mmCIF file with all atom_site columns, C-alpha atoms in Angstrom:
data_model
loop_
_atom_site.group_PDB
_atom_site.id
_atom_site.type_symbol
_atom_site.label_atom_id
_atom_site.label_alt_id
_atom_site.label_comp_id
_atom_site.label_asym_id
_atom_site.label_entity_id
_atom_site.label_seq_id
_atom_site.pdbx_PDB_ins_code
_atom_site.Cartn_x
_atom_site.Cartn_y
_atom_site.Cartn_z
_atom_site.occupancy
_atom_site.B_iso_or_equiv
_atom_site.pdbx_formal_charge
_atom_site.auth_seq_id
_atom_site.auth_comp_id
_atom_site.auth_asym_id
_atom_site.auth_atom_id
_atom_site.pdbx_PDB_model_num
ATOM 1   C CA . MET L 1 1   ? 66.311  -46.471  -157.969 1.00 0.00 ? 5   MET L CA 1
ATOM 2   C CA . ARG L 1 2   ? 69.901  -45.322  -158.453 1.00 0.00 ? 6   ARG L CA 1
ATOM 3   C CA . LYS L 1 3   ? 71.071  -47.755  -155.773 1.00 0.00 ? 7   LYS L CA 1
ATOM 4   C CA . ASN L 1 4   ? 69.311  -50.624  -157.558 1.00 0.00 ? 8   ASN L CA 1
ATOM 5   C CA . LEU L 1 5   ? 70.893  -49.656  -160.878 1.00 0.00 ? 9   LEU L CA 1
ATOM 6   C CA . LEU L 1 6   ? 74.321  -49.354  -159.260 1.00 0.00 ? 10  LEU L CA 1
ATOM 7   C CA . GLY L 1 7   ? 73.923  -52.725  -157.576 1.00 0.00 ? 11  GLY L CA 1
ATOM 8   C CA . PHE L 1 8   ? 72.835  -54.328  -160.841 1.00 0.00 ? 12  PHE L CA 1
ATOM 9   C CA . ALA L 1 9   ? 75.831  -52.827  -162.665 1.00 0.00 ? 13  ALA L CA 1
ATOM 10  C CA . LEU L 1 10  ? 78.284  -54.088  -160.031 1.00 0.00 ? 14  LEU L CA 1
ATOM 11  C CA . LEU L 1 11  ? 76.719  -57.545  -160.144 1.00 0.00 ? 15  LEU L CA 1
ATOM 12  C CA . SER L 1 12  ? 76.991  -57.622  -163.952 1.00 0.00 ? 16  SER L CA 1
ATOM 13  C CA . MET L 1 13  ? 80.661  -56.627  -163.795 1.00 0.00 ? 17  MET L CA 1
ATOM 14  C CA . HIS L 1 14  ? 81.321  -59.283  -161.166 1.00 0.00 ? 18  HIS L CA 1
ATOM 15  C CA . LEU L 1 15  ? 79.682  -61.973  -163.315 1.00 0.00 ? 19  LEU L CA 1
ATOM 16  C CA . ALA L 1 16  ? 81.631  -60.832  -166.360 1.00 0.00 ? 20  ALA L CA 1
ATOM 17  C CA . VAL L 1 17  ? 84.909  -61.175  -164.458 1.00 0.00 ? 21  VAL L CA 1
ATOM 18  C CA . ILE L 1 18  ? 83.954  -64.668  -163.282 1.00 0.00 ? 22  ILE L CA 1
ATOM 19  C CA . LEU L 1 19  ? 82.963  -65.773  -166.787 1.00 0.00 ? 23  LEU L CA 1
ATOM 20  C CA . THR L 1 20  ? 86.141  -64.339  -168.274 1.00 0.00 ? 24  THR L CA 1
ATOM 21  C CA . PHE L 1 21  ? 88.274  -66.147  -165.705 1.00 0.00 ? 25  PHE L CA 1
ATOM 22  C CA . SER L 1 22  ? 86.399  -69.406  -166.272 1.00 0.00 ? 26  SER L CA 1
ATOM 23  C CA . VAL L 1 23  ? 86.947  -69.248  -170.019 1.00 0.00 ? 27  VAL L CA 1
ATOM 24  C CA . SER L 1 24  ? 90.653  -68.393  -169.713 1.00 0.00 ? 28  SER L CA 1
ATOM 25  C CA . ALA L 1 25  ? 91.350  -71.035  -167.054 1.00 0.00 ? 29  ALA L CA 1
ATOM 26  C CA . ALA L 1 26  ? 90.945  -74.012  -169.368 1.00 0.00 ? 30  ALA L CA 1
ATOM 27  C CA . SER L 1 27  ? 92.778  -77.120  -168.225 1.00 0.00 ? 31  SER L CA 1
ATOM 28  C CA . PRO L 1 28  ? 95.909  -77.923  -170.263 1.00 0.00 ? 32  PRO L CA 1
ATOM 29  C CA . LYS L 1 29  ? 95.592  -81.062  -172.372 1.00 0.00 ? 33  LYS L CA 1
ATOM 30  C CA . VAL L 1 30  ? 98.019  -83.437  -174.068 1.00 0.00 ? 34  VAL L CA 1
ATOM 31  C CA . SER L 1 31  ? 96.691  -86.073  -176.453 1.00 0.00 ? 35  SER L CA 1
ATOM 32  C CA . LEU L 1 32  ? 98.012  -88.983  -178.512 1.00 0.00 ? 36  LEU L CA 1
ATOM 33  C CA . SER L 1 33  ? 96.765  -89.918  -181.959 1.00 0.00 ? 37  SER L CA 1
ATOM 34  C CA . ASP L 1 34  ? 95.247  -93.372  -182.602 1.00 0.00 ? 38  ASP L CA 1
ATOM 35  C CA . ALA L 1 35  ? 96.710  -95.740  -185.190 1.00 0.00 ? 39  ALA L CA 1
ATOM 36  C CA . THR L 1 36  ? 95.945  -98.917  -187.129 1.00 0.00 ? 40  THR L CA 1
ATOM 37  C CA . VAL L 1 37  ? 98.961  -101.013 -188.107 1.00 0.00 ? 41  VAL L CA 1
ATOM 38  C CA . THR L 1 38  ? 99.932  -104.346 -189.636 1.00 0.00 ? 42  THR L CA 1
ATOM 39  C CA . ALA L 1 39  ? 102.093 -106.614 -187.482 1.00 0.00 ? 43  ALA L CA 1
ATOM 40  C CA . GLY L 1 40  ? 105.727 -106.485 -188.531 1.00 0.00 ? 44  GLY L CA 1
ATOM 41  C CA . SER L 1 41  ? 105.574 -102.849 -189.682 1.00 0.00 ? 45  SER L CA 1
ATOM 42  C CA . THR L 1 42  ? 105.755 -99.389  -188.078 1.00 0.00 ? 46  THR L CA 1
ATOM 43  C CA . PHE L 1 43  ? 103.307 -96.661  -187.050 1.00 0.00 ? 47  PHE L CA 1
ATOM 44  C CA . THR L 1 44  ? 103.524 -93.073  -185.825 1.00 0.00 ? 48  THR L CA 1
ATOM 45  C CA . VAL L 1 45  ? 101.847 -91.304  -182.921 1.00 0.00 ? 49  VAL L CA 1
ATOM 46  C CA . ASP L 1 46  ? 101.528 -87.522  -182.644 1.00 0.00 ? 50  ASP L CA 1
ATOM 47  C CA . VAL L 1 47  ? 101.810 -85.826  -179.246 1.00 0.00 ? 51  VAL L CA 1
ATOM 48  C CA . THR L 1 48  ? 99.671  -82.663  -179.229 1.00 0.00 ? 52  THR L CA 1
ATOM 49  C CA . LEU L 1 49  ? 99.529  -79.936  -176.557 1.00 0.00 ? 53  LEU L CA 1
ATOM 50  C CA . GLU L 1 50  ? 96.462  -77.684  -176.081 1.00 0.00 ? 54  GLU L CA 1
ATOM 51  C CA . ASP L 1 51  ? 95.672  -74.809  -173.693 1.00 0.00 ? 55  ASP L CA 1
ATOM 52  C CA . ASN L 1 52  ? 99.304  -74.491  -172.655 1.00 0.00 ? 56  ASN L CA 1
ATOM 53  C CA . PRO L 1 53  ? 99.342  -72.352  -169.466 1.00 0.00 ? 57  PRO L CA 1
ATOM 54  C CA . GLY L 1 54  ? 103.031 -71.482  -169.844 1.00 0.00 ? 58  GLY L CA 1
ATOM 55  C CA . LEU L 1 55  ? 106.048 -73.567  -168.843 1.00 0.00 ? 59  LEU L CA 1
ATOM 56  C CA . ILE L 1 56  ? 109.802 -74.028  -169.189 1.00 0.00 ? 60  ILE L CA 1
ATOM 57  C CA . VAL L 1 57  ? 110.014 -77.694  -168.130 1.00 0.00 ? 61  VAL L CA 1
ATOM 58  C CA . LEU L 1 58  ? 107.771 -80.586  -169.146 1.00 0.00 ? 62  LEU L CA 1
ATOM 59  C CA . LYS L 1 59  ? 108.226 -84.302  -168.562 1.00 0.00 ? 63  LYS L CA 1
ATOM 60  C CA . ALA L 1 60  ? 105.818 -86.785  -170.157 1.00 0.00 ? 64  ALA L CA 1
ATOM 61  C CA . SER L 1 61  ? 105.953 -90.575  -169.761 1.00 0.00 ? 65  SER L CA 1
ATOM 62  C CA . LEU L 1 62  ? 104.464 -92.822  -172.435 1.00 0.00 ? 66  LEU L CA 1
ATOM 63  C CA . LYS L 1 63  ? 103.560 -96.352  -171.330 1.00 0.00 ? 67  LYS L CA 1
ATOM 64  C CA . TYR L 1 64  ? 103.235 -99.036  -174.001 1.00 0.00 ? 68  TYR L CA 1
ATOM 65  C CA . ASN L 1 65  ? 103.326 -102.830 -174.431 1.00 0.00 ? 69  ASN L CA 1
ATOM 66  C CA . ASP L 1 66  ? 107.067 -103.436 -174.745 1.00 0.00 ? 70  ASP L CA 1
ATOM 67  C CA . THR L 1 67  ? 106.537 -107.127 -175.417 1.00 0.00 ? 71  THR L CA 1
ATOM 68  C CA . TYR L 1 68  ? 105.411 -106.339 -178.959 1.00 0.00 ? 72  TYR L CA 1
ATOM 69  C CA . PHE L 1 69  ? 106.209 -102.632 -179.433 1.00 0.00 ? 73  PHE L CA 1
ATOM 70  C CA . SER L 1 70  ? 109.478 -100.708 -179.373 1.00 0.00 ? 74  SER L CA 1
ATOM 71  C CA . VAL L 1 71  ? 110.306 -97.080  -180.097 1.00 0.00 ? 75  VAL L CA 1
ATOM 72  C CA . LYS L 1 72  ? 112.116 -96.626  -183.424 1.00 0.00 ? 76  LYS L CA 1
ATOM 73  C CA . SER L 1 73  ? 112.614 -92.858  -183.358 1.00 0.00 ? 77  SER L CA 1
ATOM 74  C CA . ILE L 1 74  ? 111.189 -89.554  -182.127 1.00 0.00 ? 78  ILE L CA 1
ATOM 75  C CA . THR L 1 75  ? 110.834 -86.309  -184.075 1.00 0.00 ? 79  THR L CA 1
ATOM 76  C CA . ASP L 1 76  ? 110.729 -83.195  -181.886 1.00 0.00 ? 80  ASP L CA 1
ATOM 77  C CA . HIS L 1 77  ? 108.902 -80.278  -183.545 1.00 0.00 ? 81  HIS L CA 1
ATOM 78  C CA . LYS L 1 78  ? 110.830 -77.626  -181.551 1.00 0.00 ? 82  LYS L CA 1
ATOM 79  C CA . LEU L 1 79  ? 107.761 -76.015  -179.991 1.00 0.00 ? 83  LEU L CA 1
ATOM 80  C CA . LEU L 1 80  ? 108.872 -76.482  -176.379 1.00 0.00 ? 84  LEU L CA 1
ATOM 81  C CA . GLY L 1 81  ? 112.536 -75.567  -176.660 1.00 0.00 ? 85  GLY L CA 1
ATOM 82  C CA . ASP L 1 82  ? 115.467 -77.774  -175.690 1.00 0.00 ? 86  ASP L CA 1
ATOM 83  C CA . ASN L 1 83  ? 114.934 -81.464  -175.046 1.00 0.00 ? 87  ASN L CA 1
ATOM 84  C CA . THR L 1 84  ? 116.723 -84.505  -173.672 1.00 0.00 ? 88  THR L CA 1
ATOM 85  C CA . HIS L 1 85  ? 114.333 -87.294  -174.647 1.00 0.00 ? 89  HIS L CA 1
ATOM 86  C CA . SER L 1 86  ? 115.072 -90.833  -173.531 1.00 0.00 ? 90  SER L CA 1
ATOM 87  C CA . ILE L 1 87  ? 117.362 -93.044  -175.597 1.00 0.00 ? 91  ILE L CA 1
ATOM 88  C CA . ASN L 1 88  ? 115.837 -96.175  -174.073 1.00 0.00 ? 92  ASN L CA 1
ATOM 89  C CA . TYR L 1 89  ? 113.786 -97.418  -177.020 1.00 0.00 ? 93  TYR L CA 1
ATOM 90  C CA . THR L 1 90  ? 112.908 -100.908 -175.818 1.00 0.00 ? 94  THR L CA 1
ATOM 91  C CA . SER L 1 91  ? 111.471 -100.574 -172.300 1.00 0.00 ? 95  SER L CA 1
ATOM 92  C CA . SER L 1 92  ? 108.235 -98.923  -171.220 1.00 0.00 ? 96  SER L CA 1
ATOM 93  C CA . PRO L 1 93  ? 107.694 -96.134  -170.317 1.00 0.00 ? 97  PRO L CA 1
ATOM 94  C CA . TYR L 1 94  ? 109.324 -93.919  -172.914 1.00 0.00 ? 98  TYR L CA 1
ATOM 95  C CA . VAL L 1 95  ? 110.156 -90.523  -171.338 1.00 0.00 ? 99  VAL L CA 1
ATOM 96  C CA . MET L 1 96  ? 110.002 -87.189  -173.184 1.00 0.00 ? 100 MET L CA 1
ATOM 97  C CA . PHE L 1 97  ? 111.686 -84.258  -171.437 1.00 0.00 ? 101 PHE L CA 1
ATOM 98  C CA . TRP L 1 98  ? 111.850 -80.573  -172.354 1.00 0.00 ? 102 TRP L CA 1
ATOM 99  C CA . ALA L 1 99  ? 113.923 -78.210  -170.192 1.00 0.00 ? 103 ALA L CA 1
ATOM 100 C CA . ASN L 1 100 ? 114.761 -74.516  -170.699 1.00 0.00 ? 104 ASN L CA 1
ATOM 101 C CA . PRO L 1 101 ? 116.250 -73.343  -167.381 1.00 0.00 ? 105 PRO L CA 1
ATOM 102 C CA . LEU L 1 102 ? 117.721 -70.094  -168.787 1.00 0.00 ? 106 LEU L CA 1
ATOM 103 C CA . ARG L 1 103 ? 114.467 -68.758  -170.208 1.00 0.00 ? 107 ARG L CA 1
ATOM 104 C CA . THR L 1 104 ? 112.964 -65.668  -168.554 1.00 0.00 ? 108 THR L CA 1
ATOM 105 C CA . THR L 1 105 ? 109.496 -66.098  -170.083 1.00 0.00 ? 109 THR L CA 1
ATOM 106 C CA . ASP L 1 106 ? 107.224 -69.125  -170.173 1.00 0.00 ? 110 ASP L CA 1
ATOM 107 C CA . ILE L 1 107 ? 106.627 -71.038  -173.400 1.00 0.00 ? 111 ILE L CA 1
ATOM 108 C CA . THR L 1 108 ? 102.919 -70.870  -174.251 1.00 0.00 ? 112 THR L CA 1
ATOM 109 C CA . THR L 1 109 ? 103.009 -72.561  -177.660 1.00 0.00 ? 113 THR L CA 1
ATOM 110 C CA . ASN L 1 110 ? 100.307 -75.078  -178.577 1.00 0.00 ? 114 ASN L CA 1
ATOM 111 C CA . GLY L 1 111 ? 100.314 -77.725  -181.272 1.00 0.00 ? 115 GLY L CA 1
ATOM 112 C CA . LYS L 1 112 ? 102.044 -80.934  -182.285 1.00 0.00 ? 116 LYS L CA 1
ATOM 113 C CA . VAL L 1 113 ? 105.124 -81.116  -180.059 1.00 0.00 ? 117 VAL L CA 1
ATOM 114 C CA . ALA L 1 114 ? 106.496 -84.517  -181.094 1.00 0.00 ? 118 ALA L CA 1
ATOM 115 C CA . THR L 1 115 ? 105.925 -87.526  -183.348 1.00 0.00 ? 119 THR L CA 1
ATOM 116 C CA . ILE L 1 116 ? 107.022 -90.984  -182.182 1.00 0.00 ? 120 ILE L CA 1
ATOM 117 C CA . THR L 1 117 ? 107.576 -93.915  -184.538 1.00 0.00 ? 121 THR L CA 1
ATOM 118 C CA . PHE L 1 118 ? 107.059 -97.427  -183.174 1.00 0.00 ? 122 PHE L CA 1
ATOM 119 C CA . ASN L 1 119 ? 108.101 -100.863 -184.432 1.00 0.00 ? 123 ASN L CA 1
ATOM 120 C CA . VAL L 1 120 ? 105.573 -103.688 -184.173 1.00 0.00 ? 124 VAL L CA 1
ATOM 121 C CA . ALA L 1 121 ? 106.796 -107.283 -183.837 1.00 0.00 ? 125 ALA L CA 1
ATOM 122 C CA . GLU L 1 122 ? 105.667 -109.793 -186.461 1.00 0.00 ? 126 GLU L CA 1
ATOM 123 C CA . ASN L 1 123 ? 104.270 -112.149 -183.804 1.00 0.00 ? 127 ASN L CA 1
ATOM 124 C CA . THR L 1 124 ? 102.025 -109.476 -182.276 1.00 0.00 ? 128 THR L CA 1
ATOM 125 C CA . PRO L 1 125 ? 98.513  -110.857 -181.653 1.00 0.00 ? 129 PRO L CA 1
ATOM 126 C CA . ASN L 1 126 ? 95.691  -109.025 -183.404 1.00 0.00 ? 130 ASN L CA 1
ATOM 127 C CA . GLY L 1 127 ? 93.741  -106.621 -181.226 1.00 0.00 ? 131 GLY L CA 1
ATOM 128 C CA . ASP L 1 128 ? 93.751  -103.208 -179.556 1.00 0.00 ? 132 ASP L CA 1
ATOM 129 C CA . TYR L 1 129 ? 96.664  -101.932 -177.474 1.00 0.00 ? 133 TYR L CA 1
ATOM 130 C CA . GLU L 1 130 ? 96.696  -98.827  -175.263 1.00 0.00 ? 134 GLU L CA 1
ATOM 131 C CA . LEU L 1 131 ? 99.352  -96.127  -175.273 1.00 0.00 ? 135 LEU L CA 1
ATOM 132 C CA . GLU L 1 132 ? 99.034  -94.284  -171.952 1.00 0.00 ? 136 GLU L CA 1
ATOM 133 C CA . LEU L 1 133 ? 100.428 -90.787  -171.421 1.00 0.00 ? 137 LEU L CA 1
ATOM 134 C CA . ILE L 1 134 ? 101.258 -89.634  -167.875 1.00 0.00 ? 138 ILE L CA 1
ATOM 135 C CA . ILE L 1 135 ? 102.122 -86.065  -166.784 1.00 0.00 ? 139 ILE L CA 1
ATOM 136 C CA . ASN L 1 136 ? 102.305 -85.230  -163.066 1.00 0.00 ? 140 ASN L CA 1
ATOM 137 C CA . ASN L 1 137 ? 102.149 -81.714  -161.618 1.00 0.00 ? 141 ASN L CA 1
ATOM 138 C CA . GLU L 1 138 ? 105.738 -81.960  -160.370 1.00 0.00 ? 142 GLU L CA 1
ATOM 139 C CA . ASP L 1 139 ? 106.818 -82.719  -163.952 1.00 0.00 ? 143 ASP L CA 1
ATOM 140 C CA . VAL L 1 140 ? 105.845 -79.212  -165.137 1.00 0.00 ? 144 VAL L CA 1
ATOM 141 C CA . VAL L 1 141 ? 107.756 -76.057  -164.050 1.00 0.00 ? 145 VAL L CA 1
ATOM 142 C CA . THR L 1 142 ? 107.294 -72.350  -164.850 1.00 0.00 ? 146 THR L CA 1
ATOM 143 C CA . THR L 1 143 ? 109.796 -69.463  -164.928 1.00 0.00 ? 147 THR L CA 1
ATOM 144 C CA . ASP L 1 144 ? 108.962 -68.813  -161.263 1.00 0.00 ? 148 ASP L CA 1
ATOM 145 C CA . LEU L 1 145 ? 110.346 -72.316  -160.593 1.00 0.00 ? 149 LEU L CA 1
ATOM 146 C CA . ASP L 1 146 ? 106.937 -73.280  -159.259 1.00 0.00 ? 150 ASP L CA 1
ATOM 147 C CA . GLU L 1 147 ? 104.914 -76.345  -160.085 1.00 0.00 ? 151 GLU L CA 1
ATOM 148 C CA . ILE L 1 148 ? 102.066 -75.550  -162.412 1.00 0.00 ? 152 ILE L CA 1
ATOM 149 C CA . GLY L 1 149 ? 98.687  -75.018  -160.776 1.00 0.00 ? 153 GLY L CA 1
ATOM 150 C CA . ASP L 1 150 ? 96.388  -76.780  -163.230 1.00 0.00 ? 154 ASP L CA 1
ATOM 151 C CA . GLU L 1 151 ? 96.595  -80.521  -163.676 1.00 0.00 ? 155 GLU L CA 1
ATOM 152 C CA . PHE L 1 152 ? 97.217  -81.758  -167.204 1.00 0.00 ? 156 PHE L CA 1
ATOM 153 C CA . THR L 1 153 ? 94.481  -83.832  -168.794 1.00 0.00 ? 157 THR L CA 1
ATOM 154 C CA . CYS L 1 154 ? 96.106  -86.674  -170.733 1.00 0.00 ? 158 CYS L CA 1
ATOM 155 C CA . TYR L 1 155 ? 94.322  -88.549  -173.519 1.00 0.00 ? 159 TYR L CA 1
ATOM 156 C CA . SER L 1 156 ? 95.628  -92.023  -174.298 1.00 0.00 ? 160 SER L CA 1
ATOM 157 C CA . ALA L 1 157 ? 95.692  -93.641  -177.738 1.00 0.00 ? 161 ALA L CA 1
ATOM 158 C CA . THR L 1 158 ? 94.468  -96.972  -179.088 1.00 0.00 ? 162 THR L CA 1
ATOM 159 C CA . VAL L 1 159 ? 96.636  -98.898  -181.538 1.00 0.00 ? 163 VAL L CA 1
ATOM 160 C CA . THR L 1 160 ? 94.812  -101.590 -183.512 1.00 0.00 ? 164 THR L CA 1
ATOM 161 C CA . VAL L 1 161 ? 97.050  -104.391 -184.800 1.00 0.00 ? 165 VAL L CA 1
ATOM 162 C CA . GLU L 1 162 ? 95.960  -106.386 -187.845 1.00 0.00 ? 166 GLU L CA 1
ATOM 163 C CA . GLY L 1 163 ? 97.574  -109.174 -189.844 1.00 0.00 ? 167 GLY L CA 1
ATOM 164 C CA . GLY L 1 164 ? 99.301  -110.633 -186.790 1.00 0.00 ? 168 GLY L CA 1
ATOM 165 C CA . THR L 1 165 ? 98.779  -113.864 -184.938 1.00 0.00 ? 169 THR L CA 1
ATOM 166 C CA . GLU L 1 166 ? 95.285  -114.929 -184.051 1.00 0.00 ? 170 GLU L CA 1
ATOM 167 C CA . VAL L 1 167 ? 94.415  -115.052 -180.388 1.00 0.00 ? 171 VAL L CA 1
ATOM 168 C CA . PRO L 1 168 ? 92.884  -118.503 -179.694 1.00 0.00 ? 172 PRO L CA 1
ATOM 169 C CA . PRO L 1 169 ? 89.353  -118.280 -178.247 1.00 0.00 ? 173 PRO L CA 1
ATOM 170 C CA . GLU L 1 170 ? 88.794  -119.385 -174.707 1.00 0.00 ? 174 GLU L CA 1
ATOM 171 C CA . GLU L 1 171 ? 87.134  -122.786 -174.445 1.00 0.00 ? 175 GLU L CA 1
ATOM 172 C CA . ASP L 1 172 ? 84.535  -122.758 -171.694 1.00 0.00 ? 176 ASP L CA 1
ATOM 173 C CA . ASP L 1 173 ? 83.785  -126.502 -171.848 1.00 0.00 ? 177 ASP L CA 1
ATOM 174 C CA . GLU L 1 174 ? 87.246  -127.529 -170.667 1.00 0.00 ? 178 GLU L CA 1
ATOM 175 C CA . GLU L 1 175 ? 87.454  -128.632 -167.073 1.00 0.00 ? 179 GLU L CA 1
ATOM 176 C CA . GLU L 1 176 ? 89.520  -126.352 -164.942 1.00 0.00 ? 180 GLU L CA 1
ATOM 177 C CA . GLN L 1 177 ? 92.530  -128.028 -163.357 1.00 0.00 ? 181 GLN L CA 1
ATOM 178 C CA . GLU L 1 178 ? 92.456  -127.933 -159.609 1.00 0.00 ? 182 GLU L CA 1
ATOM 179 C CA . TYR L 1 179 ? 95.260  -125.955 -158.066 1.00 0.00 ? 183 TYR L CA 1
ATOM 180 C CA . ILE L 1 180 ? 96.969  -127.766 -155.214 1.00 0.00 ? 184 ILE L CA 1
ATOM 181 C CA . GLU L 1 181 ? 99.303  -126.015 -152.820 1.00 0.00 ? 185 GLU L CA 1
ATOM 182 C CA . PRO L 1 182 ? 102.908 -127.376 -152.858 1.00 0.00 ? 186 PRO L CA 1
ATOM 183 C CA . ALA L 1 183 ? 102.632 -128.377 -149.190 1.00 0.00 ? 187 ALA L CA 1
ATOM 184 C CA . ALA L 1 184 ? 99.563  -130.463 -149.997 1.00 0.00 ? 188 ALA L CA 1
ATOM 185 C CA . LEU L 1 185 ? 101.493 -132.235 -152.779 1.00 0.00 ? 189 LEU L CA 1
ATOM 186 C CA . VAL L 1 186 ? 104.167 -133.265 -150.283 1.00 0.00 ? 190 VAL L CA 1
ATOM 187 C CA . VAL L 1 187 ? 101.553 -134.583 -147.850 1.00 0.00 ? 191 VAL L CA 1
ATOM 188 C CA . ASN L 1 188 ? 99.841  -136.546 -150.631 1.00 0.00 ? 192 ASN L CA 1
ATOM 189 C CA . HIS L 1 189 ? 103.158 -138.052 -151.716 1.00 0.00 ? 193 HIS L CA 1
ATOM 190 C CA . ILE L 1 190 ? 103.967 -139.179 -148.162 1.00 0.00 ? 194 ILE L CA 1
ATOM 191 C CA . ALA L 1 191 ? 100.463 -140.623 -147.735 1.00 0.00 ? 195 ALA L CA 1
ATOM 192 C CA . ASN L 1 192 ? 100.724 -142.571 -150.998 1.00 0.00 ? 196 ASN L CA 1
ATOM 193 C CA . LYS L 1 193 ? 104.119 -143.969 -150.005 1.00 0.00 ? 197 LYS L CA 1
ATOM 194 C CA . ARG L 1 194 ? 102.676 -145.006 -146.627 1.00 0.00 ? 198 ARG L CA 1
ATOM 195 C CA . ILE L 1 195 ? 99.743  -146.767 -148.291 1.00 0.00 ? 199 ILE L CA 1
ATOM 196 C CA . GLU L 1 196 ? 102.129 -148.559 -150.668 1.00 0.00 ? 200 GLU L CA 1
ATOM 197 C CA . TYR L 1 197 ? 104.313 -149.698 -147.754 1.00 0.00 ? 201 TYR L CA 1
ATOM 198 C CA . LEU L 1 198 ? 101.339 -151.032 -145.762 1.00 0.00 ? 202 LEU L CA 1
ATOM 199 C CA . GLU L 1 199 ? 100.021 -152.894 -148.815 1.00 0.00 ? 203 GLU L CA 1
ATOM 200 C CA . GLN L 1 200 ? 103.408 -154.569 -149.391 1.00 0.00 ? 204 GLN L CA 1
ATOM 201 C CA . LYS L 1 201 ? 103.627 -155.471 -145.693 1.00 0.00 ? 205 LYS L CA 1
ATOM 202 C CA . ARG L 1 202 ? 100.153 -157.038 -145.838 1.00 0.00 ? 206 ARG L CA 1
ATOM 203 C CA . LEU L 1 203 ? 101.147 -159.148 -148.852 1.00 0.00 ? 207 LEU L CA 1
ATOM 204 C CA . ARG L 1 204 ? 104.337 -160.372 -147.169 1.00 0.00 ? 208 ARG L CA 1
ATOM 205 C CA . GLU L 1 205 ? 102.431 -161.382 -144.035 1.00 0.00 ? 209 GLU L CA 1
ATOM 206 C CA . ALA L 1 206 ? 99.872  -163.206 -146.140 1.00 0.00 ? 210 ALA L CA 1
ATOM 207 C CA . GLU L 1 207 ? 102.631 -165.125 -147.957 1.00 0.00 ? 211 GLU L CA 1
ATOM 208 C CA . ARG L 1 208 ? 104.235 -166.176 -144.662 1.00 0.00 ? 212 ARG L CA 1
ATOM 209 C CA . ALA L 1 209 ? 100.894 -167.320 -143.276 1.00 0.00 ? 213 ALA L CA 1
ATOM 210 C CA . ALA L 1 210 ? 100.282 -169.478 -146.348 1.00 0.00 ? 214 ALA L CA 1
ATOM 211 C CA . GLN L 1 211 ? 103.592 -171.320 -146.007 1.00 0.00 ? 215 GLN L CA 1
#
C-alpha cells in the first residue's frame, strides 16, 4: 500500500513539473496592429512583443508594398535597450535592430516596442495590403551569445486602403491574345516575305506571257 502511495506521489510530482514547464515555455510572439487608411494620408503600426524569453539582440524585418507605401518615421519605446534602426525609408523590407552587447542580464520586457508611421501614395488602389514581419532564430541573441532556442511567432498586419484609385474589374468576355515566341515571329515574317516575292514573280511572268 505504501509503495502504491509513494508511486502515486512521485507520478503526481512528475506531472506537475511537466505542466509547469509547459506553461512557462510559451513561444515568444511579435505582432503588428492592423490599420485602415485613406490614400494620400498616413497610418501607424504598433510592434508588440509577448512572452519574451530574454535577449540582448533582436533584428526584425518588416516587408511592405514599397510601390505605394513608404516609412515616414519610427518611434522606439525604449523597452529593448539601444537601437540602430534602418534609415532606409523607401525600400522594403524595413529593418528594426536592437543591440545591447555590454549587458550582463537578458532583457525580458514585454509590450509595445515600437510604432512605425507610414505614408500612403495618393494613387494607391483601394484594397487590402499585407505588412509581413520576419524574425529568424539567428536574429535573436542572449547574454550567453547563443541563438535563442524558441522560434518567434510573427503575426502580420492588414492595411485597408480606401479613397484611392479604383481597381478595374477583370473582363472575362475579352478574347485572350495569343502569345507568340519571338523566334516564331521571325519565321512568320520570312514566310510572308517569301509568299509576297513568289506572288510578284507570278504576276511578272503572267505579264510577259500576255505580251
